[in-house]
XYZ file of N, CA, C and O in Angstrom:
676
model
N 15.863 30.300 -77.063
C 16.634 29.392 -78.046
C 17.926 29.103 -77.520
O 18.767 29.578 -76.696
N 18.215 27.814 -77.762
C 19.478 26.915 -77.366
C 20.608 27.876 -77.702
O 20.630 28.060 -78.861
N 21.475 27.657 -76.882
C 22.864 28.283 -77.207
C 23.468 27.453 -78.453
O 23.621 26.161 -78.553
N 24.371 28.191 -78.982
C 25.246 27.654 -79.982
C 26.505 27.562 -79.808
O 26.977 28.684 -79.297
N 27.156 26.461 -79.894
C 28.294 26.257 -79.553
C 29.555 25.768 -80.562
O 28.958 24.692 -81.430
N 30.778 26.072 -80.451
C 31.623 25.533 -81.575
C 32.735 24.638 -80.695
O 33.442 24.097 -81.421
N 32.471 24.694 -79.466
C 33.007 23.494 -78.793
C 32.425 22.411 -77.956
O 31.378 22.884 -77.971
N 33.347 21.537 -77.472
C 32.426 20.497 -77.015
C 32.038 20.552 -75.476
O 32.724 21.271 -74.775
N 30.699 20.276 -75.277
C 30.177 20.635 -73.693
C 31.025 19.108 -72.777
O 31.247 18.385 -73.381
N 31.210 19.702 -71.415
C 31.460 18.609 -70.466
C 30.284 18.145 -69.633
O 29.404 18.654 -69.659
N 30.496 17.015 -69.630
C 29.154 16.216 -68.750
C 29.314 16.734 -67.388
O 30.383 16.859 -66.635
N 28.060 17.122 -66.975
C 27.805 17.884 -65.440
C 28.137 16.824 -64.528
O 28.902 17.360 -63.630
N 28.287 15.842 -64.738
C 28.657 14.827 -63.491
C 29.844 14.127 -63.619
O 30.640 13.951 -62.603
N 30.536 14.113 -64.741
C 32.075 13.520 -64.854
C 32.940 14.622 -65.252
O 34.119 14.506 -65.009
N 32.636 15.615 -65.854
C 33.475 16.653 -66.482
C 34.201 16.403 -67.550
O 35.243 16.882 -68.107
N 33.692 15.303 -68.375
C 34.322 14.877 -69.650
C 33.499 15.297 -70.819
O 32.196 15.379 -70.622
N 34.047 15.533 -72.086
C 33.588 15.699 -73.253
C 32.494 14.693 -73.587
O 32.673 13.502 -73.518
N 31.364 15.231 -74.353
C 30.391 14.582 -74.921
C 31.001 13.898 -76.255
O 30.105 13.189 -77.059
N 31.836 14.435 -77.011
C 32.183 14.313 -78.163
C 33.223 13.431 -78.140
O 34.111 13.026 -77.312
N 33.602 12.688 -79.442
C 34.647 11.775 -79.551
C 35.928 12.147 -79.380
O 36.292 13.683 -79.390
N 37.038 11.428 -79.415
C 38.393 12.008 -78.857
C 38.949 13.066 -79.591
O 39.739 13.677 -79.123
N 38.522 13.460 -80.965
C 39.005 14.526 -81.833
C 38.548 15.492 -81.282
O 39.342 16.814 -81.334
N 37.670 15.963 -80.260
C 37.179 17.041 -80.110
C 36.971 16.788 -78.173
O 36.524 17.782 -77.516
N 37.723 15.791 -77.693
C 37.344 15.465 -75.898
C 37.936 16.715 -75.290
O 37.467 16.917 -73.972
N 39.023 17.316 -75.899
C 39.569 18.148 -74.915
C 39.406 19.597 -74.971
O 39.708 20.442 -74.454
N 38.181 19.986 -75.840
C 37.664 21.480 -75.801
C 36.792 21.835 -74.635
O 36.420 21.287 -73.817
N 37.213 23.242 -74.467
C 36.285 23.557 -73.054
C 34.811 23.111 -73.121
O 34.299 23.326 -74.419
N 34.048 23.578 -72.003
C 32.844 23.612 -72.171
C 32.061 24.872 -72.096
O 32.504 25.729 -71.583
N 31.219 24.784 -72.948
C 30.337 26.143 -73.126
C 29.049 26.103 -72.336
O 28.697 25.334 -71.842
N 28.262 27.157 -72.128
C 27.104 27.228 -71.364
C 25.952 26.710 -72.420
O 26.289 26.568 -73.415
N 25.111 26.389 -71.863
C 23.735 25.739 -72.465
C 22.901 26.287 -72.203
O 22.683 27.213 -71.262
N 21.429 26.087 -72.866
C 20.197 26.846 -72.794
C 19.369 26.146 -71.872
O 19.223 24.971 -72.414
N 18.681 26.640 -70.979
C 17.739 25.663 -70.097
C 16.521 25.466 -71.014
O 16.155 26.312 -71.728
N 16.069 24.302 -70.939
C 14.700 23.749 -71.682
C 13.782 22.852 -70.891
O 14.507 22.133 -69.853
N 12.887 22.635 -71.652
C 12.048 21.426 -71.119
C 11.831 20.725 -71.929
O 11.167 20.595 -72.830
N 12.079 19.202 -71.686
C 11.972 18.302 -72.731
C 11.344 17.254 -72.211
O 11.722 16.318 -70.840
N 9.915 16.809 -72.485
C 9.085 15.680 -72.145
C 8.876 16.053 -70.435
O 8.910 15.123 -69.595
N 8.600 17.150 -70.021
C 8.309 17.596 -68.552
C 9.494 17.605 -67.619
O 9.243 17.866 -66.656
N 10.633 17.529 -68.305
C 11.815 17.819 -67.400
C 12.865 18.617 -67.800
O 12.883 18.946 -69.139
N 13.306 19.204 -66.663
C 14.236 20.319 -66.988
C 15.739 19.828 -67.501
O 16.218 18.818 -67.076
N 16.123 20.397 -68.705
C 17.389 20.020 -69.304
C 17.974 21.100 -69.791
O 17.735 22.083 -69.767
N 19.438 20.839 -70.113
C 20.382 21.908 -70.607
C 20.786 21.319 -71.898
O 20.890 20.450 -72.114
N 20.112 22.303 -73.094
C 20.198 21.926 -74.525
C 21.521 22.626 -74.949
O 21.557 23.757 -74.964
N 22.429 21.907 -75.826
C 23.352 22.577 -76.188
C 23.492 22.344 -77.780
O 23.536 20.837 -78.259
N 23.410 23.069 -78.637
C 23.623 22.798 -80.109
C 24.754 23.389 -80.716
O 25.503 24.184 -80.235
N 25.316 22.590 -81.705
C 26.799 22.662 -82.527
C 26.268 22.950 -83.748
O 25.309 22.578 -84.544
N 27.163 23.949 -83.958
C 26.889 24.594 -85.860
C 27.053 23.549 -86.610
O 28.164 22.824 -86.398
N 26.443 23.381 -87.697
C 26.975 22.454 -88.638
C 27.646 22.554 -88.990
O 28.751 21.622 -89.751
N 28.836 24.106 -89.283
C 29.868 24.479 -89.989
C 30.902 23.746 -89.019
O 32.192 23.290 -89.818
N 30.773 23.424 -87.878
C 31.443 22.960 -87.094
C 31.887 21.508 -86.892
O 33.001 20.649 -86.867
N 30.512 20.951 -87.034
C 30.223 19.337 -87.160
C 30.888 18.831 -88.738
O 31.111 17.667 -89.160
N 30.478 19.408 -89.626
C 30.741 18.977 -91.415
C 32.027 18.227 -91.482
O 32.041 17.430 -92.133
N 33.130 19.256 -91.171
C 34.058 18.747 -91.566
C 35.195 17.886 -90.683
O 36.159 17.353 -90.969
N 34.340 17.418 -89.523
C 35.080 16.886 -88.479
C 35.125 15.236 -88.897
O 34.228 14.763 -89.648
N 36.541 14.555 -88.933
C 36.429 13.035 -89.269
C 35.878 12.040 -88.587
O 35.607 11.016 -89.100
N 35.379 12.495 -87.308
C 34.581 11.304 -86.665
C 33.252 12.106 -86.443
O 32.445 11.482 -85.330
N 32.748 12.582 -87.544
C 31.201 13.040 -87.121
C 30.338 11.924 -87.263
O 29.320 12.002 -86.433
N 30.346 10.961 -87.976
C 29.336 9.734 -87.929
C 29.376 9.017 -86.169
O 28.413 8.632 -86.125
N 30.296 9.411 -85.513
C 30.484 8.834 -84.029
C 29.741 9.907 -83.339
O 29.201 9.648 -82.230
N 29.259 11.056 -83.538
C 28.670 12.042 -82.787
C 27.021 12.142 -82.906
O 26.549 12.372 -82.119
N 26.792 12.069 -84.320
C 25.527 12.610 -84.845
C 25.102 11.686 -85.723
O 25.969 11.389 -86.722
N 23.753 11.468 -86.045
C 23.412 10.769 -87.135
C 22.617 11.774 -88.193
O 22.323 11.558 -89.280
N 22.646 12.858 -87.778
C 21.982 14.090 -88.588
C 23.040 14.231 -89.861
O 24.075 14.461 -90.041
N 22.273 14.114 -90.834
C 23.090 14.519 -92.256
C 23.360 15.916 -92.855
O 24.081 16.305 -93.305
N 22.369 17.112 -92.042
C 22.274 18.335 -92.489
C 22.824 19.192 -91.271
O 23.736 20.212 -91.594
N 22.298 19.165 -90.079
C 22.884 19.624 -88.706
C 23.944 19.159 -88.144
O 24.357 18.213 -88.368
N 24.139 20.237 -86.962
C 25.137 19.684 -86.162
C 24.592 18.906 -85.195
O 23.174 18.529 -84.955
N 25.297 18.459 -83.812
C 24.926 17.735 -83.265
C 24.224 18.493 -81.940
O 24.592 19.542 -81.759
N 23.388 17.809 -81.388
C 22.477 18.447 -80.406
C 22.647 17.722 -79.088
O 22.601 16.719 -79.189
N 23.114 18.028 -77.974
C 23.015 17.547 -76.828
C 22.308 18.078 -75.703
O 22.033 19.033 -75.563
N 21.702 17.120 -75.001
C 20.574 17.432 -73.952
C 21.169 16.933 -72.791
O 21.231 15.403 -72.399
N 21.552 17.706 -71.604
C 22.014 17.225 -70.334
C 21.086 17.723 -69.390
O 20.374 18.452 -69.536
N 20.944 16.782 -68.321
C 20.453 16.762 -67.287
C 21.063 17.969 -66.276
O 22.142 18.200 -66.207
N 20.436 18.622 -65.092
C 21.088 19.528 -64.392
C 21.961 18.524 -63.385
O 21.707 17.472 -63.160
N 22.921 19.102 -63.217
C 23.888 18.594 -62.080
C 23.148 17.909 -60.946
O 23.615 16.687 -60.664
N 22.298 18.369 -60.252
C 21.872 18.023 -59.187
C 21.212 16.365 -59.677
O 21.356 15.236 -59.005
N 20.120 16.673 -60.713
C 19.747 15.242 -61.146
C 20.815 14.180 -61.577
O 20.460 12.967 -61.274
N 21.749 14.646 -62.348
C 22.609 13.591 -62.891
C 23.541 12.918 -61.546
O 24.066 11.842 -61.691
N 23.953 13.678 -60.805
C 24.346 13.199 -59.384
C 23.793 12.325 -58.638
O 23.986 11.181 -58.348
N 22.397 12.414 -58.524
C 21.475 11.487 -57.908
C 21.358 10.180 -58.887
O 21.202 9.216 -58.314
N 21.122 10.274 -60.116
C 21.137 9.144 -60.904
C 22.651 8.372 -61.217
O 22.341 7.247 -60.917
N 23.767 9.052 -61.180
C 24.869 8.416 -61.198
C 25.221 7.630 -59.832
O 25.589 6.397 -59.516
N 24.592 8.132 -58.606
C 24.730 7.418 -57.367
C 23.570 6.252 -57.316
O 23.981 5.526 -56.975
N 22.458 6.532 -57.747
C 21.828 5.352 -57.825
C 22.024 4.269 -59.045
O 22.030 3.178 -58.156
N 22.814 4.504 -59.908
C 23.444 3.497 -60.791
C 24.795 2.882 -60.151
O 24.833 1.666 -60.188
N 25.290 3.710 -59.322
C 26.350 2.926 -58.325
C 25.874 2.198 -57.817
O 26.494 0.751 -57.171
N 24.801 2.386 -56.968
C 24.230 1.608 -55.782
C 23.877 -0.074 -56.510
O 23.512 -0.740 -55.769
N 23.641 0.069 -57.693
C 22.674 -1.089 -58.191
C 24.171 -2.107 -58.775
O 23.744 -3.227 -58.927
N 24.977 -1.830 -58.442
C 26.146 -2.682 -58.348
C 26.211 -3.443 -57.181
O 27.364 -4.595 -57.029
N 25.868 -2.968 -55.948
C 26.005 -3.814 -54.948
C 25.489 -4.852 -54.531
O 24.003 -4.845 -55.308
N 25.527 -5.724 -53.733
C 24.842 -6.838 -53.854
C 23.584 -6.638 -52.966
O 22.667 -7.716 -53.105
N 23.819 -6.059 -51.935
C 22.281 -5.664 -50.915
C 21.429 -5.004 -51.666
O 20.313 -5.589 -51.456
N 21.689 -4.158 -52.684
C 20.613 -3.654 -53.705
C 20.069 -4.799 -54.446
O 19.012 -4.723 -54.617
N 21.068 -5.710 -55.074
C 20.621 -6.850 -55.802
C 19.337 -7.513 -55.089
O 18.535 -8.213 -55.599
N 19.791 -7.878 -54.025
C 19.064 -9.028 -52.938
C 17.757 -8.226 -52.942
O 16.690 -8.929 -52.974
N 17.673 -6.811 -52.483
C 16.224 -6.113 -52.444
C 15.506 -6.139 -53.960
O 14.488 -6.014 -53.700
N 16.032 -5.885 -54.649
C 15.711 -5.850 -56.022
C 14.853 -7.401 -56.559
O 13.886 -7.302 -57.167
N 15.570 -8.281 -56.301
C 15.316 -9.643 -56.347
C 13.702 -9.987 -55.652
O 13.095 -10.298 -56.203
N 13.621 -9.219 -54.625
C 12.256 -9.482 -53.797
C 11.174 -8.843 -54.722
O 10.247 -9.338 -55.020
N 11.477 -7.655 -55.319
C 10.724 -6.785 -56.141
C 10.457 -7.481 -57.460
O 9.013 -7.748 -57.988
N 11.392 -8.049 -57.873
C 11.073 -8.971 -59.331
C 10.433 -9.943 -59.173
O 9.452 -10.540 -59.868
N 10.424 -10.668 -57.901
C 9.284 -11.831 -57.650
C 7.941 -11.396 -57.365
O 7.097 -11.749 -57.976
N 7.963 -10.236 -56.850
C 6.352 -9.643 -56.469
C 5.839 -9.056 -58.191
O 4.645 -9.319 -58.047
N 6.639 -8.498 -59.117
C 6.302 -8.219 -60.193
C 5.787 -9.523 -61.056
O 5.150 -9.208 -61.750
N 6.623 -10.479 -60.930
C 6.273 -11.546 -61.455
C 4.486 -12.074 -61.157
O 4.244 -12.488 -61.924
N 4.569 -12.095 -59.876
C 3.062 -12.602 -59.263
C 2.085 -11.632 -59.799
O 1.596 -12.092 -60.155
N 2.597 -10.390 -59.897
C 1.560 -9.417 -60.373
C 1.209 -9.775 -61.849
O -0.280 -9.768 -62.446
N 2.132 -9.883 -62.894
C 2.214 -9.956 -63.799
C 1.151 -11.349 -64.302
O 0.411 -11.686 -65.271
N 1.464 -12.587 -63.521
C 0.706 -13.542 -63.597
C -0.664 -13.327 -63.529
O -1.312 -14.007 -64.129
N -0.903 -12.710 -62.115
C -2.045 -12.374 -62.198
C -2.777 -11.771 -62.939
O -4.330 -11.943 -63.499
N -2.094 -10.505 -64.007
C -3.132 -10.065 -64.870
C -3.162 -10.656 -66.180
O -3.964 -10.891 -66.775
N -2.491 -11.776 -66.312
C -2.234 -12.525 -67.690
C -3.118 -13.654 -67.454
O -3.763 -14.048 -68.379
N -3.143 -14.301 -65.980
C -4.080 -15.378 -66.142
C -5.667 -14.692 -65.827
O -6.364 -15.703 -66.577
N -5.934 -14.145 -64.891
C -6.963 -13.607 -64.366
C -7.777 -12.570 -64.940
O -8.800 -12.016 -64.576
N -7.089 -11.743 -65.791
C -7.356 -10.406 -66.109
C -7.968 -9.592 -64.983
O -8.672 -8.660 -65.105
N -7.077 -9.259 -64.183
C -7.070 -8.512 -62.963
C -6.737 -6.817 -63.166
O -7.313 -6.232 -62.079
N -6.373 -6.460 -64.433
C -6.211 -5.354 -64.729
C -7.657 -4.477 -64.623
O -7.770 -3.228 -64.036
N -8.953 -5.060 -64.903
C -10.147 -4.294 -64.826
C -11.030 -5.399 -64.179
O -11.042 -6.663 -64.805
N -11.706 -4.607 -63.160
C -12.761 -5.727 -62.598
C -14.021 -5.942 -63.441
O -14.290 -5.302 -64.386
N -14.517 -7.301 -63.311
C -15.783 -7.534 -64.373
C -17.018 -7.024 -63.607
O -18.070 -6.649 -64.447
N -16.986 -6.570 -62.458
C -18.314 -6.211 -61.701
C -18.097 -4.847 -60.908
O -16.967 -4.321 -60.833
N -19.346 -4.565 -60.585
C -19.322 -3.018 -60.261
C -19.697 -3.209 -58.591
O -20.027 -4.463 -58.213
N -18.964 -2.485 -57.612
C -19.384 -2.541 -56.262
C -17.954 -3.140 -55.549
O -17.232 -4.026 -55.878
N -17.965 -2.670 -54.386
C -16.432 -2.708 -53.705
C -16.815 -4.310 -53.449
O -15.644 -5.171 -53.250
N -17.971 -4.813 -52.969
C -18.199 -6.377 -52.466
C -17.946 -7.596 -53.461
O -17.065 -8.457 -53.273
N -18.494 -7.143 -54.608
C -18.223 -8.010 -55.980
C -16.771 -8.007 -56.234
O -16.126 -8.957 -56.737
N -16.112 -6.703 -56.234
C -14.596 -6.626 -57.151
C -13.873 -7.226 -55.925
O -13.107 -7.920 -56.305
N -14.026 -7.062 -54.718
C -13.526 -8.036 -53.619
C -13.103 -9.198 -53.653
O -12.262 -10.183 -53.741
N -14.434 -9.945 -53.860
C -14.920 -11.542 -54.110
C -13.959 -11.685 -55.294
O -13.524 -13.255 -55.453
N -13.935 -10.974 -56.610
C -13.336 -11.376 -57.649
C -11.687 -11.491 -57.345
O -11.091 -12.142 -57.923
N -11.238 -10.793 -56.598
C -9.819 -10.637 -56.083
C -9.512 -11.787 -55.469
O -8.558 -12.481 -55.866
N -10.374 -12.385 -54.508
C -10.099 -13.363 -53.796
C -10.225 -14.867 -54.649
O -9.225 -15.596 -54.471
N -11.145 -14.690 -55.407
C -11.116 -16.012 -56.214
C -9.947 -16.007 -57.165
O -9.411 -17.175 -57.550
N -9.494 -14.973 -57.582
C -8.252 -14.651 -58.518
C -7.167 -15.372 -57.508
O -6.382 -16.021 -58.161
N -7.002 -14.957 -56.420
C -5.939 -15.370 -55.674
C -5.982 -17.105 -55.630
O -4.868 -17.515 -55.336
N -7.093 -17.486 -54.950
C -7.328 -18.811 -55.150
C -6.709 -19.495 -56.348
O -6.297 -20.473 -56.391
N -7.121 -18.751 -57.536
C -6.866 -19.565 -58.631
C -5.244 -19.507 -59.019
O -4.667 -20.710 -59.330
N -4.939 -18.221 -58.693
C -3.467 -18.562 -58.915
C -2.543 -19.370 -57.632
O -1.494 -20.116 -58.202
N -2.855 -19.406 -56.513
C -2.460 -20.497 -55.692
C -2.368 -21.835 -56.393
O -1.632 -22.682 -55.811
N -3.607 -22.024 -56.970
C -3.997 -23.516 -57.332
C -3.001 -23.834 -58.511
O -2.498 -24.669 -58.665
N -3.033 -22.925 -59.145
C -1.890 -22.999 -60.469
C -0.480 -23.466 -60.035
O 0.239 -24.017 -60.331
N -0.185 -22.504 -58.781
C 1.329 -22.415 -58.386
C 1.266 -23.997 -57.549
O 2.231 -24.601 -57.711
N 0.242 -24.349 -56.864
C 0.259 -25.668 -56.239
C 0.313 -26.759 -57.288
O 1.350 -27.678 -57.237
N -0.137 -26.959 -58.356
C -0.044 -27.805 -59.188
C 1.061 -28.000 -59.774
O 1.507 -28.938 -60.327
N 1.549 -26.772 -60.415
C 3.074 -26.755 -61.024
C 3.939 -27.154 -60.157
O 4.796 -27.701 -60.464
N 4.084 -27.162 -58.512
C 4.931 -27.631 -57.730
C 4.899 -28.897 -57.534
O 5.920 -29.699 -57.723
N 3.661 -29.443 -57.382
C 3.226 -30.917 -57.284
C 3.984 -31.588 -58.569
O 4.482 -32.893 -58.293
N 3.632 -31.057 -59.687
C 3.838 -31.694 -60.581
C 5.729 -31.465 -61.121
O 5.715 -31.961 -62.375
N 6.336 -30.908 -60.775
C 7.580 -30.179 -61.021
C 7.617 -29.406 -62.436
O 8.542 -29.453 -62.971
N 6.903 -28.954 -62.552
C 6.471 -27.994 -63.635
C 6.869 -26.653 -63.587
O 6.493 -26.135 -62.425
N 7.845 -25.777 -64.381
C 8.250 -24.373 -63.924
C 6.881 -23.792 -64.005
O 6.089 -23.852 -65.019
N 6.915 -22.445 -63.457
C 5.356 -21.598 -63.501
C 5.447 -20.894 -64.709
O 4.577 -20.906 -65.374
N 6.649 -20.519 -65.475
C 6.369 -19.844 -66.551
C 7.543 -20.622 -67.849
O 8.499 -21.222 -67.286
N 7.057 -20.569 -68.835
C 8.140 -21.375 -70.041
C 9.038 -19.837 -70.425
O 8.595 -19.114 -70.444
N 9.939 -20.684 -70.901
C 11.118 -19.458 -71.413
C 10.489 -19.294 -73.060
O 10.004 -20.353 -73.461
N 10.720 -18.252 -73.653
C 10.483 -17.981 -75.145
C 11.453 -18.891 -75.605
O 12.538 -19.034 -75.554
N 10.851 -19.389 -76.725
C 11.487 -20.046 -77.694
C 11.387 -19.497 -79.099
O 10.269 -19.071 -79.822
N 12.619 -19.216 -79.928
C 12.654 -18.503 -81.034
C 11.779 -19.361 -81.994
O 11.858 -20.697 -82.099
N 11.497 -18.777 -83.223
C 10.947 -19.512 -84.408
C 11.597 -20.649 -84.970
O 11.278 -21.559 -85.321
N 13.037 -20.016 -84.984
C 13.773 -21.171 -85.635
C 14.362 -22.357 -84.716
O 14.065 -23.520 -85.182
N 14.386 -22.123 -83.802
C 14.112 -23.285 -82.694
C 12.947 -23.968 -82.277
O 13.087 -25.264 -82.511
N 11.805 -23.652 -82.439
C 10.502 -24.344 -82.889
C 10.594 -25.103 -84.045
O 9.775 -26.223 -84.025
N 11.292 -24.895 -84.857
C 11.409 -25.531 -86.175
C 12.137 -26.939 -86.013
O 12.258 -27.671 -86.987
N 13.228 -26.843 -85.251
C 13.993 -27.749 -84.981
C 15.397 -27.757 -85.601
O 15.884 -28.883 -86.007
N 15.418 -26.766 -86.041
C 16.371 -26.407 -87.319
C 17.953 -25.977 -86.188
O 17.776 -25.335 -85.523
N 19.077 -26.504 -86.934
C 20.172 -25.884 -86.310
C 20.939 -25.199 -87.480
O 21.021 -26.042 -88.335
N 21.834 -24.568 -87.061
C 22.797 -23.798 -87.839
C 24.051 -24.434 -88.005
O 24.471 -24.967 -86.993
N 24.590 -24.279 -89.540
C 25.874 -25.405 -89.303
C 26.987 -24.453 -88.720
O 27.100 -23.314 -88.623
N 27.759 -25.192 -88.044
C 28.849 -24.495 -87.254
C 30.030 -24.181 -88.179
O 30.276 -24.215 -89.086
């Protein structure tokens, strides 16, 4: 059973409290290990008597009857996530991810245009031939778009924009 706490926990990665400023300086209690959606987590529950009179309760929880519940990741996992998020700000990481985004766009186009998620035929040779034909079709679509100066994908147009209406300034 998760631990009941009357004080605010601190984030395992930053050491700061998860509560609003009214409770930010309180010490960290222990939490009970639990499994949430197949991963290990530390669950900390606060008594409703602690949360109910708090003036900033609506910033902590949406619960109308109970107290706040926090689910924290183990310190090692949180440190790895923090490091990965820090790397995402690096230009070298962004350049590497741009390559992946281009490949994912190609895969999306193959699935959307040719239905490559499921093979129409049984057998390795027929499935391979289907994939080759799909690749040729995608290349022809891309060549046609390039020759005619059309973008490969159209951007989404909202319903309001499609009606040609404009909002008064």
